[in-house]
Amino acid sequence: MTTPRRPGHTVVVGGGLAGVTTALALADRGQSVTLVESRPRLGGLAFSFRRDSAAGTLTVDNGQHVYLRCCTAYRGFLQRIDAAALAPLQRRLDVPVLDGATGRMGRIRRTGLPVPLHLAASLARYPHLTPGERAAAARATLALRALDPADPALDGQDFASWLRARGQTDRAIAALWDLIGVATLNARAADVSLALAAMVFRTGLLTEPGAADIGIPRVPLGELHDTRARAALDRSGVTTLLATRARRLRPAPGGGWHVTVTAPREEPRTGRELAADAVVLAVPHDAAHRLLPAGALADPGRLRRIGSAPILNVHVIYDRPVLRRPFLAALHSPVQWIFDRGGPAGLGVPDGRRGQYLALSQSAAGEEIQLPTDVLRKRYLPELARLLPRAAGAGVRDFFVTREREATFAPAPGVGQLRPGPQTRVAGLYLAGAWTATGWPATMEGAVRSGHAAARAVLGRARTSHGHD
């Protein structure tokens, strides 16, 4: 069965941030939109789930997601779904950094001075570098201003080699550049394209004083990316089909597309067909490769050459508070970042004592992503007790892990030439996703930007077609 084709109708395949953004942007311009998502929820890889724990029923984020003030597209997305107040930004950047080897605490924070003086005082006092390393880091930071992230020559170079050529020691790379880069790029400097690294550090540190101020949701991700997003789609007139998988695309006679979709109880070989003037594939790059028809990309194999990178999240619930800060970063430790997520999770300890829920975000986790939970427990609980003295005497109510084996695309040197733009070579077929050519790494900001780019491409074709009528 094929649904009737409506003029100006677009089918968006994928209900992550890229797909939701595309659908909302098109609906805001008066377009008819159907959004198809294979999961029973929206949000893609930034979602929440329920867990029955010894500490009570929790709403757990699959992983810790933050954003920066410079993430203007994602901030606009939050405003569009009426959720900006639910993910507040720091008044000023302030990151506590604990050295696990010495127990010494340092901070990366800014002042209200103009760029680059806004970080000068913090860098001058940063205890995890020697005075010489601090001076060299300042020079390297200024050298980043001369780089153009859009220069194709930078894409083929790795960030670590560039840093070492500018006097950065291995310790400085670990204590400063990778501290930030691993969290934002999901790879260490040696495995990162210089173009992407330059984009991240220039945008976050060298554009305006508040660009790197951190925003952290104070509600579960599902409240933002599913509940609020779905309500916004409904208000905009978007038809949202959850638990519905797109199986095939085929050109429709006379123009447009037929998208074969199936719900759980439907026969995969038949299914239903949605008729559309345009289709946007807002799915991971491997899924896009499977759905794209022949001739859609000049080199379709390039999508398969885009690698992926995992993120591991370790969740620990203690029977008492062990961390006094909302979050901190760690050096000389297997622990990277620790976040207090008890409030958003709805933590309630049955015996009335106030516990604490910590989430450890472990990026570039290729060596650990396959380890069994009991092995990770033996690794991380003693380490948390070493970093946080209060944890040594605390009881553990729950310990579990969440794994995203393909959390992001790998930002390796050369990846820029593999990332396609929103338009394909086939009329009416478009791409969206953080893996497309946004200029950003695989972040929520990149996903939202890709959705806007895809919507602009669809609307541009619609205007052209209308002009030819």
Short mmCIF file of C-alpha atoms in Angstrom, two decimals:
data_model
loop_
_atom_site.label_atom_id
_atom_site.label_comp_id
_atom_site.label_asym_id
_atom_site.label_seq_id
_atom_site.Cartn_x
_atom_site.Cartn_y
_atom_site.Cartn_z
CA MET A 1 0.00 0.00 0.00
CA THR A 2 1.33 3.45 -0.97
CA THR A 3 0.21 6.60 0.79
CA PRO A 4 -0.89 9.36 -1.59
CA ARG A 5 1.83 11.80 -2.53
CA ARG A 6 1.30 15.29 -1.14
CA PRO A 7 2.89 18.25 -2.91
CA GLY A 8 5.95 19.45 -1.06
CA HIS A 9 5.99 16.40 1.22
CA THR A 10 9.31 15.30 2.72
CA VAL A 11 10.06 12.03 4.51
CA VAL A 12 12.86 12.32 7.06
CA VAL A 13 14.39 8.98 8.00
CA GLY A 14 15.94 9.05 11.47
CA GLY A 15 14.73 10.66 14.69
CA GLY A 16 18.00 11.75 16.24
CA LEU A 17 18.91 15.41 16.62
CA ALA A 18 19.69 15.74 12.91
CA GLY A 19 16.35 14.29 11.81
CA VAL A 20 14.26 16.20 14.36
CA THR A 21 16.01 19.44 13.41
CA THR A 22 15.38 18.81 9.71
CA ALA A 23 11.71 18.05 10.31
CA LEU A 24 11.15 21.13 12.47
CA ALA A 25 13.00 23.43 10.07
CA LEU A 26 10.91 22.21 7.13
CA ALA A 27 7.65 22.38 9.07
CA ASP A 28 8.49 25.93 10.14
CA ARG A 29 8.61 26.83 6.45
CA GLY A 30 5.20 25.34 5.78
CA GLN A 31 6.36 21.98 4.43
CA SER A 32 4.50 18.72 4.99
CA VAL A 33 6.82 16.29 6.83
CA THR A 34 6.76 12.67 7.99
CA LEU A 35 9.51 11.60 10.40
CA VAL A 36 10.34 7.89 10.53
CA GLU A 37 12.31 6.44 13.47
CA SER A 38 13.09 2.76 14.00
CA ARG A 39 13.26 3.07 17.80
CA PRO A 40 10.19 3.63 19.99
CA ARG A 41 11.62 7.04 20.97
CA LEU A 42 13.39 10.04 19.55
CA GLY A 43 16.88 11.26 20.45
CA GLY A 44 19.25 8.95 18.61
CA LEU A 45 22.36 8.30 20.70
CA ALA A 46 21.49 10.97 23.29
CA PHE A 47 18.68 9.29 25.21
CA SER A 48 17.49 8.08 28.61
CA PHE A 49 16.09 4.82 29.95
CA ARG A 50 14.54 3.54 33.17
CA ARG A 51 16.51 1.33 35.57
CA ASP A 52 15.25 -0.44 38.67
CA SER A 53 18.11 -0.10 41.12
CA ALA A 54 18.77 -0.80 44.80
CA ALA A 55 18.70 3.00 45.08
CA GLY A 56 15.20 3.14 43.57
CA THR A 57 13.85 3.57 40.06
CA LEU A 58 16.21 5.81 38.11
CA THR A 59 16.04 7.64 34.80
CA VAL A 60 19.48 7.03 33.35
CA ASP A 61 21.15 8.86 30.46
CA ASN A 62 23.00 6.46 28.19
CA GLY A 63 25.97 8.82 28.40
CA GLN A 64 26.91 12.22 29.69
CA HIS A 65 26.28 14.94 27.12
CA VAL A 66 27.26 18.57 27.53
CA TYR A 67 27.44 21.52 25.18
CA LEU A 68 29.25 24.85 25.04
CA ARG A 69 28.06 28.41 24.68
CA CYS A 70 29.57 28.45 21.17
CA CYS A 71 27.14 25.66 20.19
CA THR A 72 24.69 28.19 18.79
CA ALA A 73 22.72 25.72 16.67
CA TYR A 74 22.09 23.35 19.57
CA ARG A 75 21.17 26.27 21.80
CA GLY A 76 18.67 27.31 19.13
CA PHE A 77 17.32 23.76 19.06
CA LEU A 78 16.74 23.86 22.82
CA GLN A 79 14.89 27.14 22.43
CA ARG A 80 12.83 25.72 19.55
CA ILE A 81 11.62 22.80 21.69
CA ASP A 82 11.03 25.08 24.70
CA ALA A 83 13.81 23.49 26.77
CA ALA A 84 16.58 26.11 27.04
CA ALA A 85 16.01 26.56 30.78
CA LEU A 86 16.46 22.83 31.34
CA ALA A 87 20.12 22.83 30.25
CA PRO A 88 21.68 25.96 31.79
CA LEU A 89 25.14 27.26 30.97
CA GLN A 90 27.86 28.11 33.45
CA ARG A 91 28.13 31.81 34.17
CA ARG A 92 31.82 31.45 33.35
CA LEU A 93 33.93 28.47 32.30
CA ASP A 94 35.29 26.64 35.34
CA VAL A 95 36.67 23.10 35.09
CA PRO A 96 38.26 21.47 38.16
CA VAL A 97 41.14 19.19 37.11
CA LEU A 98 42.44 16.66 39.66
CA ASP A 99 45.88 15.08 39.25
CA GLY A 100 45.48 11.48 40.36
CA ALA A 101 49.22 11.08 40.87
CA THR A 102 49.70 14.00 43.27
CA GLY A 103 46.18 14.70 44.52
CA ARG A 104 46.59 18.32 43.49
CA MET A 105 43.59 20.21 42.13
CA GLY A 106 43.90 22.75 39.32
CA ARG A 107 41.32 24.70 37.39
CA ILE A 108 40.73 25.82 33.84
CA ARG A 109 38.59 28.93 34.08
CA ARG A 110 38.13 32.21 32.35
CA THR A 111 37.79 35.83 33.28
CA GLY A 112 35.75 38.53 31.59
CA LEU A 113 38.78 39.88 29.74
CA PRO A 114 38.89 39.87 25.93
CA VAL A 115 40.27 36.90 23.98
CA PRO A 116 42.97 35.62 24.48
CA LEU A 117 43.54 37.29 27.84
CA HIS A 118 40.44 35.61 29.27
CA LEU A 119 42.43 32.40 29.90
CA ALA A 120 45.82 33.93 30.65
CA ALA A 121 45.52 33.98 34.44
CA SER A 122 44.21 30.40 34.56
CA LEU A 123 46.98 29.08 32.33
CA ALA A 124 49.64 30.96 34.30
CA ARG A 125 48.53 29.19 37.49
CA TYR A 126 47.70 25.79 36.02
CA PRO A 127 49.60 23.45 38.34
CA HIS A 128 49.70 20.43 36.06
CA LEU A 129 52.27 22.04 33.73
CA THR A 130 55.73 23.45 34.39
CA PRO A 131 56.29 27.18 33.82
CA GLY A 132 58.01 26.36 30.53
CA GLU A 133 55.13 24.15 29.41
CA ARG A 134 52.64 26.89 30.26
CA ALA A 135 54.53 29.41 28.16
CA ALA A 136 54.76 26.94 25.26
CA ALA A 137 51.03 26.18 25.57
CA ALA A 138 50.23 29.89 25.35
CA ARG A 139 52.30 30.19 22.18
CA ALA A 140 50.62 27.13 20.65
CA THR A 141 47.19 28.54 21.50
CA LEU A 142 48.02 31.77 19.70
CA ALA A 143 49.41 29.80 16.74
CA LEU A 144 46.02 28.16 16.32
CA ARG A 145 44.62 31.56 15.34
CA ALA A 146 46.62 31.42 12.11
CA LEU A 147 45.06 28.12 11.04
CA ASP A 148 42.06 27.88 8.74
CA PRO A 149 40.05 24.76 9.64
CA ALA A 150 38.58 24.78 6.13
CA ASP A 151 42.04 24.35 4.58
CA PRO A 152 42.07 20.83 3.04
CA ALA A 153 45.79 20.53 3.78
CA LEU A 154 45.07 20.51 7.52
CA ASP A 155 42.70 17.57 7.21
CA GLY A 156 45.53 15.18 6.32
CA GLN A 157 47.73 16.15 9.30
CA ASP A 158 47.42 14.88 12.84
CA PHE A 159 47.07 17.25 15.76
CA ALA A 160 49.79 15.70 17.94
CA SER A 161 52.51 16.25 15.34
CA TRP A 162 51.48 19.90 15.01
CA LEU A 163 51.57 20.32 18.79
CA ARG A 164 54.99 18.70 19.17
CA ALA A 165 56.38 20.90 16.41
CA ARG A 166 55.34 23.84 18.61
CA GLY A 167 57.10 22.65 21.72
CA GLN A 168 54.34 20.68 23.40
CA THR A 169 55.60 17.84 25.59
CA ASP A 170 53.77 14.55 26.04
CA ARG A 171 52.77 15.71 29.51
CA ALA A 172 51.38 18.98 28.18
CA ILE A 173 49.40 17.16 25.51
CA ALA A 174 47.89 14.83 28.12
CA ALA A 175 47.26 17.50 30.79
CA LEU A 176 45.80 20.19 28.55
CA TRP A 177 45.16 19.41 24.90
CA ASP A 178 43.85 15.86 25.31
CA LEU A 179 41.95 16.83 28.44
CA ILE A 180 39.76 18.98 26.20
CA GLY A 181 40.21 17.19 22.90
CA VAL A 182 39.31 13.68 24.01
CA ALA A 183 36.03 14.94 25.47
CA THR A 184 35.06 16.95 22.40
CA LEU A 185 36.59 14.88 19.59
CA ASN A 186 36.47 11.35 21.08
CA ALA A 187 40.08 10.69 20.15
CA ARG A 188 43.56 11.56 21.33
CA ALA A 189 45.66 14.15 19.54
CA ALA A 190 47.66 11.60 17.55
CA ASP A 191 44.42 10.25 16.05
CA VAL A 192 42.75 13.59 15.30
CA SER A 193 42.67 15.58 12.08
CA LEU A 194 44.38 18.92 12.57
CA ALA A 195 41.47 20.59 10.75
CA LEU A 196 38.94 19.32 13.30
CA ALA A 197 41.21 20.09 16.25
CA ALA A 198 41.79 23.62 14.97
CA MET A 199 38.05 24.10 14.58
CA VAL A 200 37.34 22.93 18.16
CA PHE A 201 40.07 24.90 19.89
CA ARG A 202 39.70 28.05 17.80
CA THR A 203 35.92 28.12 18.23
CA GLY A 204 35.97 27.27 21.92
CA LEU A 205 38.98 29.29 23.05
CA LEU A 206 39.68 32.03 20.55
CA THR A 207 36.39 33.50 19.33
CA GLU A 208 34.80 35.17 22.35
CA PRO A 209 35.46 34.93 26.11
CA GLY A 210 32.38 32.89 26.94
CA ALA A 211 32.53 30.48 24.01
CA ALA A 212 33.65 27.48 26.09
CA ASP A 213 31.24 27.97 29.01
CA ILE A 214 29.71 24.54 29.67
CA GLY A 215 26.02 23.68 29.58
CA ILE A 216 24.79 20.57 31.40
CA PRO A 217 21.19 19.30 31.29
CA ARG A 218 19.49 19.30 34.68
CA VAL A 219 16.86 16.87 33.42
CA PRO A 220 17.25 13.50 31.69
CA LEU A 221 18.21 13.63 28.03
CA GLY A 222 14.94 11.91 27.19
CA GLU A 223 13.03 14.90 28.52
CA LEU A 224 14.86 17.11 26.03
CA HIS A 225 15.39 15.00 22.94
CA ASP A 226 12.29 12.81 23.11
CA THR A 227 9.49 14.33 25.22
CA ARG A 228 10.06 18.01 24.41
CA ALA A 229 11.14 17.29 20.83
CA ARG A 230 8.09 15.13 20.15
CA ALA A 231 5.78 17.80 21.54
CA ALA A 232 7.40 20.40 19.28
CA LEU A 233 6.97 18.12 16.26
CA ASP A 234 3.33 17.53 17.12
CA ARG A 235 2.67 21.27 17.47
CA SER A 236 4.31 21.83 14.08
CA GLY A 237 2.12 19.28 12.32
CA VAL A 238 4.89 16.74 11.66
CA THR A 239 3.69 13.14 11.40
CA THR A 240 6.02 11.08 13.59
CA LEU A 241 6.18 7.31 13.05
CA LEU A 242 8.06 5.62 15.89
CA ALA A 243 9.11 1.96 15.95
CA THR A 244 8.97 2.14 12.16
CA ARG A 245 11.95 1.16 10.02
CA ALA A 246 12.76 2.45 6.54
CA ARG A 247 13.68 -0.56 4.44
CA ARG A 248 14.05 0.70 0.88
CA LEU A 249 14.00 3.79 -1.31
CA ARG A 250 12.94 3.78 -4.92
CA PRO A 251 12.22 6.54 -7.41
CA ALA A 252 8.51 7.08 -8.01
CA PRO A 253 7.11 7.18 -11.52
CA GLY A 254 6.84 10.81 -12.57
CA GLY A 255 9.25 12.03 -9.90
CA GLY A 256 9.64 11.88 -6.18
CA TRP A 257 10.28 8.85 -4.01
CA HIS A 258 8.65 5.84 -2.46
CA VAL A 259 9.99 4.91 1.00
CA THR A 260 9.13 1.38 2.13
CA VAL A 261 8.64 1.26 5.90
CA THR A 262 7.65 -1.48 8.31
CA ALA A 263 6.31 -1.43 11.85
CA PRO A 264 7.00 -4.36 14.23
CA ARG A 265 4.00 -6.42 13.17
CA GLU A 266 4.35 -5.79 9.44
CA GLU A 267 6.02 -8.10 6.97
CA PRO A 268 9.54 -6.76 6.22
CA ARG A 269 9.36 -7.86 2.59
CA THR A 270 6.23 -5.86 1.86
CA GLY A 271 5.52 -3.12 4.37
CA ARG A 272 3.97 0.22 3.45
CA GLU A 273 5.18 2.83 1.04
CA LEU A 274 5.33 6.52 1.85
CA ALA A 275 5.26 8.81 -1.17
CA ALA A 276 7.39 11.94 -1.00
CA ASP A 277 8.79 14.70 -3.13
CA ALA A 278 12.00 14.59 -1.10
CA VAL A 279 13.73 12.23 1.33
CA VAL A 280 16.31 13.12 3.95
CA LEU A 281 18.41 10.26 5.34
CA ALA A 282 19.31 11.41 8.85
CA VAL A 283 20.78 8.08 9.93
CA PRO A 284 24.30 6.84 10.75
CA HIS A 285 26.67 6.73 7.79
CA ASP A 286 26.64 2.93 7.53
CA ALA A 287 22.82 2.91 7.43
CA ALA A 288 22.85 5.68 4.82
CA HIS A 289 25.21 3.59 2.70
CA ARG A 290 22.76 0.69 2.77
CA LEU A 291 19.76 2.84 1.82
CA LEU A 292 21.31 5.06 -0.85
CA PRO A 293 20.44 4.05 -4.42
CA ALA A 294 23.11 3.57 -7.06
CA GLY A 295 24.53 6.83 -8.33
CA ALA A 296 23.56 8.89 -5.30
CA LEU A 297 27.20 9.60 -4.45
CA ALA A 298 30.14 9.78 -6.83
CA ASP A 299 32.08 7.46 -4.51
CA PRO A 300 29.58 5.64 -2.28
CA GLY A 301 32.38 3.56 -0.76
CA ARG A 302 33.72 6.60 1.01
CA LEU A 303 30.96 6.33 3.60
CA ARG A 304 32.29 2.91 4.56
CA ARG A 305 35.75 4.39 5.03
CA ILE A 306 34.51 6.72 7.76
CA GLY A 307 35.52 5.01 10.97
CA SER A 308 33.71 5.01 14.29
CA ALA A 309 34.85 5.60 17.85
CA PRO A 310 33.33 4.23 21.08
CA ILE A 311 32.38 5.87 24.37
CA LEU A 312 32.07 3.96 27.63
CA ASN A 313 29.99 5.27 30.52
CA VAL A 314 30.44 3.93 34.05
CA HIS A 315 27.59 4.51 36.50
CA VAL A 316 28.14 4.25 40.26
CA ILE A 317 25.58 4.92 42.99
CA TYR A 318 26.98 5.44 46.48
CA ASP A 319 25.05 5.46 49.74
CA ARG A 320 26.41 8.91 50.64
CA PRO A 321 27.84 11.98 48.93
CA VAL A 322 31.43 11.51 47.79
CA LEU A 323 31.85 14.39 45.29
CA ARG A 324 31.14 17.99 46.29
CA ARG A 325 31.34 19.44 42.77
CA PRO A 326 28.94 19.06 39.82
CA PHE A 327 31.81 17.55 37.82
CA LEU A 328 35.57 17.26 37.58
CA ALA A 329 38.21 16.00 35.18
CA ALA A 330 41.08 13.70 36.16
CA LEU A 331 44.68 13.27 35.01
CA HIS A 332 47.03 10.30 35.51
CA SER A 333 44.02 8.07 36.03
CA PRO A 334 41.86 5.76 33.93
CA VAL A 335 39.00 8.06 34.97
CA GLN A 336 38.48 10.97 32.55
CA TRP A 337 35.41 12.98 33.66
CA ILE A 338 33.10 12.49 36.65
CA PHE A 339 29.60 14.00 36.80
CA ASP A 340 27.05 14.11 39.61
CA ARG A 341 23.79 13.01 37.94
CA GLY A 342 21.65 12.18 40.96
CA GLY A 343 19.23 15.06 40.44
CA PRO A 344 18.30 14.34 36.81
CA ALA A 345 18.16 10.60 37.50
CA GLY A 346 15.69 11.05 40.36
CA LEU A 347 17.90 9.35 42.93
CA GLY A 348 16.06 8.15 46.02
CA VAL A 349 17.73 5.97 48.65
CA PRO A 350 15.22 3.57 50.25
CA ASP A 351 16.48 3.94 53.84
CA GLY A 352 16.34 7.74 53.68
CA ARG A 353 20.06 8.44 53.58
CA ARG A 354 21.19 10.83 50.86
CA GLY A 355 23.23 8.96 48.30
CA GLN A 356 25.02 10.15 45.18
CA TYR A 357 24.96 8.97 41.58
CA LEU A 358 28.17 9.50 39.65
CA ALA A 359 28.53 9.03 35.90
CA LEU A 360 32.00 8.57 34.43
CA SER A 361 32.33 9.57 30.79
CA GLN A 362 35.15 7.63 29.12
CA SER A 363 35.80 8.77 25.54
CA ALA A 364 38.18 7.11 23.06
CA ALA A 365 37.42 3.89 24.94
CA GLY A 366 38.63 1.43 22.33
CA GLU A 367 40.63 -0.61 24.83
CA GLU A 368 37.79 -0.90 27.36
CA ILE A 369 34.56 -0.98 25.43
CA GLN A 370 34.48 -4.80 25.30
CA LEU A 371 35.56 -5.47 28.89
CA PRO A 372 33.01 -7.26 31.11
CA THR A 373 31.25 -5.22 33.76
CA ASP A 374 32.93 -7.09 36.63
CA VAL A 375 36.36 -6.24 35.22
CA LEU A 376 35.39 -2.58 34.92
CA ARG A 377 34.04 -2.63 38.47
CA LYS A 378 37.38 -3.89 39.80
CA ARG A 379 39.16 -1.18 37.82
CA TYR A 380 37.01 1.85 38.55
CA LEU A 381 35.78 1.48 42.12
CA PRO A 382 39.31 1.45 43.63
CA GLU A 383 40.27 4.33 41.36
CA LEU A 384 37.32 6.41 42.48
CA ALA A 385 38.26 5.68 46.09
CA ARG A 386 41.77 6.93 45.32
CA LEU A 387 40.57 10.12 43.63
CA LEU A 388 37.68 10.82 46.01
CA PRO A 389 38.62 9.97 49.62
CA ARG A 390 34.98 9.94 50.71
CA ALA A 391 34.29 7.12 48.27
CA ALA A 392 36.70 4.82 50.12
CA GLY A 393 34.30 4.43 53.04
CA ALA A 394 31.06 4.61 51.10
CA GLY A 395 28.81 1.71 50.22
CA VAL A 396 28.06 1.00 46.57
CA ARG A 397 24.33 0.68 45.91
CA ASP A 398 24.65 0.00 42.21
CA PHE A 399 27.30 -0.28 39.51
CA PHE A 400 26.56 -0.64 35.82
CA VAL A 401 27.92 0.45 32.45
CA THR A 402 26.46 1.69 29.20
CA ARG A 403 28.37 1.28 25.97
CA GLU A 404 28.10 3.08 22.67
CA ARG A 405 30.42 1.12 20.42
CA GLU A 406 29.85 3.49 17.51
CA ALA A 407 29.21 6.67 19.47
CA THR A 408 30.82 9.05 16.96
CA PHE A 409 32.62 9.02 13.67
CA ALA A 410 36.38 8.75 14.10
CA PRO A 411 37.94 12.22 13.62
CA ALA A 412 41.05 10.73 12.03
CA PRO A 413 43.30 12.60 9.60
CA GLY A 414 41.68 12.51 6.17
CA VAL A 415 38.11 12.14 7.40
CA GLY A 416 37.16 15.55 6.04
CA GLN A 417 37.42 14.40 2.43
CA LEU A 418 35.10 11.47 3.21
CA ARG A 419 32.24 13.49 4.73
CA PRO A 420 29.57 14.36 2.13
CA GLY A 421 27.43 17.47 2.09
CA PRO A 422 23.64 17.39 2.39
CA GLN A 423 22.95 17.04 -1.33
CA THR A 424 23.34 13.83 -3.28
CA ARG A 425 23.58 13.42 -7.06
CA VAL A 426 19.97 12.20 -7.19
CA ALA A 427 17.17 14.76 -7.26
CA GLY A 428 15.17 14.96 -4.07
CA LEU A 429 17.50 12.86 -1.89
CA TYR A 430 19.51 14.45 0.93
CA LEU A 431 21.74 13.53 3.86
CA ALA A 432 21.93 14.72 7.45
CA GLY A 433 23.87 13.60 10.49
CA ALA A 434 26.85 14.71 12.54
CA TRP A 435 29.04 12.67 10.17
CA THR A 436 28.20 14.89 7.17
CA ALA A 437 30.36 17.87 6.19
CA THR A 438 29.41 20.32 8.92
CA GLY A 439 32.97 21.33 9.79
CA TRP A 440 32.25 20.21 13.37
CA PRO A 441 33.17 16.94 15.07
CA ALA A 442 30.51 14.41 16.03
CA THR A 443 28.67 16.52 18.58
CA MET A 444 25.09 17.50 19.23
CA GLU A 445 25.97 20.84 17.64
CA GLY A 446 27.18 19.11 14.49
CA ALA A 447 24.01 17.03 14.28
CA VAL A 448 21.75 20.07 14.57
CA ARG A 449 23.79 22.01 12.02
CA SER A 450 23.50 19.11 9.58
CA GLY A 451 19.72 19.14 9.98
CA HIS A 452 19.55 22.83 9.13
CA ALA A 453 21.79 22.26 6.10
CA ALA A 454 19.58 19.44 4.83
CA ALA A 455 16.44 21.52 5.31
CA ARG A 456 17.99 24.41 3.37
CA ALA A 457 18.86 22.03 0.54
CA VAL A 458 15.30 20.68 0.41
CA LEU A 459 13.81 24.17 0.48
CA GLY A 460 16.22 25.36 -2.19
CA ARG A 461 15.09 22.59 -4.51
CA ALA A 462 11.45 23.34 -3.74
CA ARG A 463 11.95 27.00 -4.68
CA THR A 464 13.72 26.00 -7.89
CA SER A 465 10.99 23.53 -8.83
CA HIS A 466 8.30 26.11 -8.12
CA GLY A 467 10.09 28.60 -10.33
CA HIS A 468 10.05 26.12 -13.21
CA ASP A 469 6.32 25.41 -12.96
#
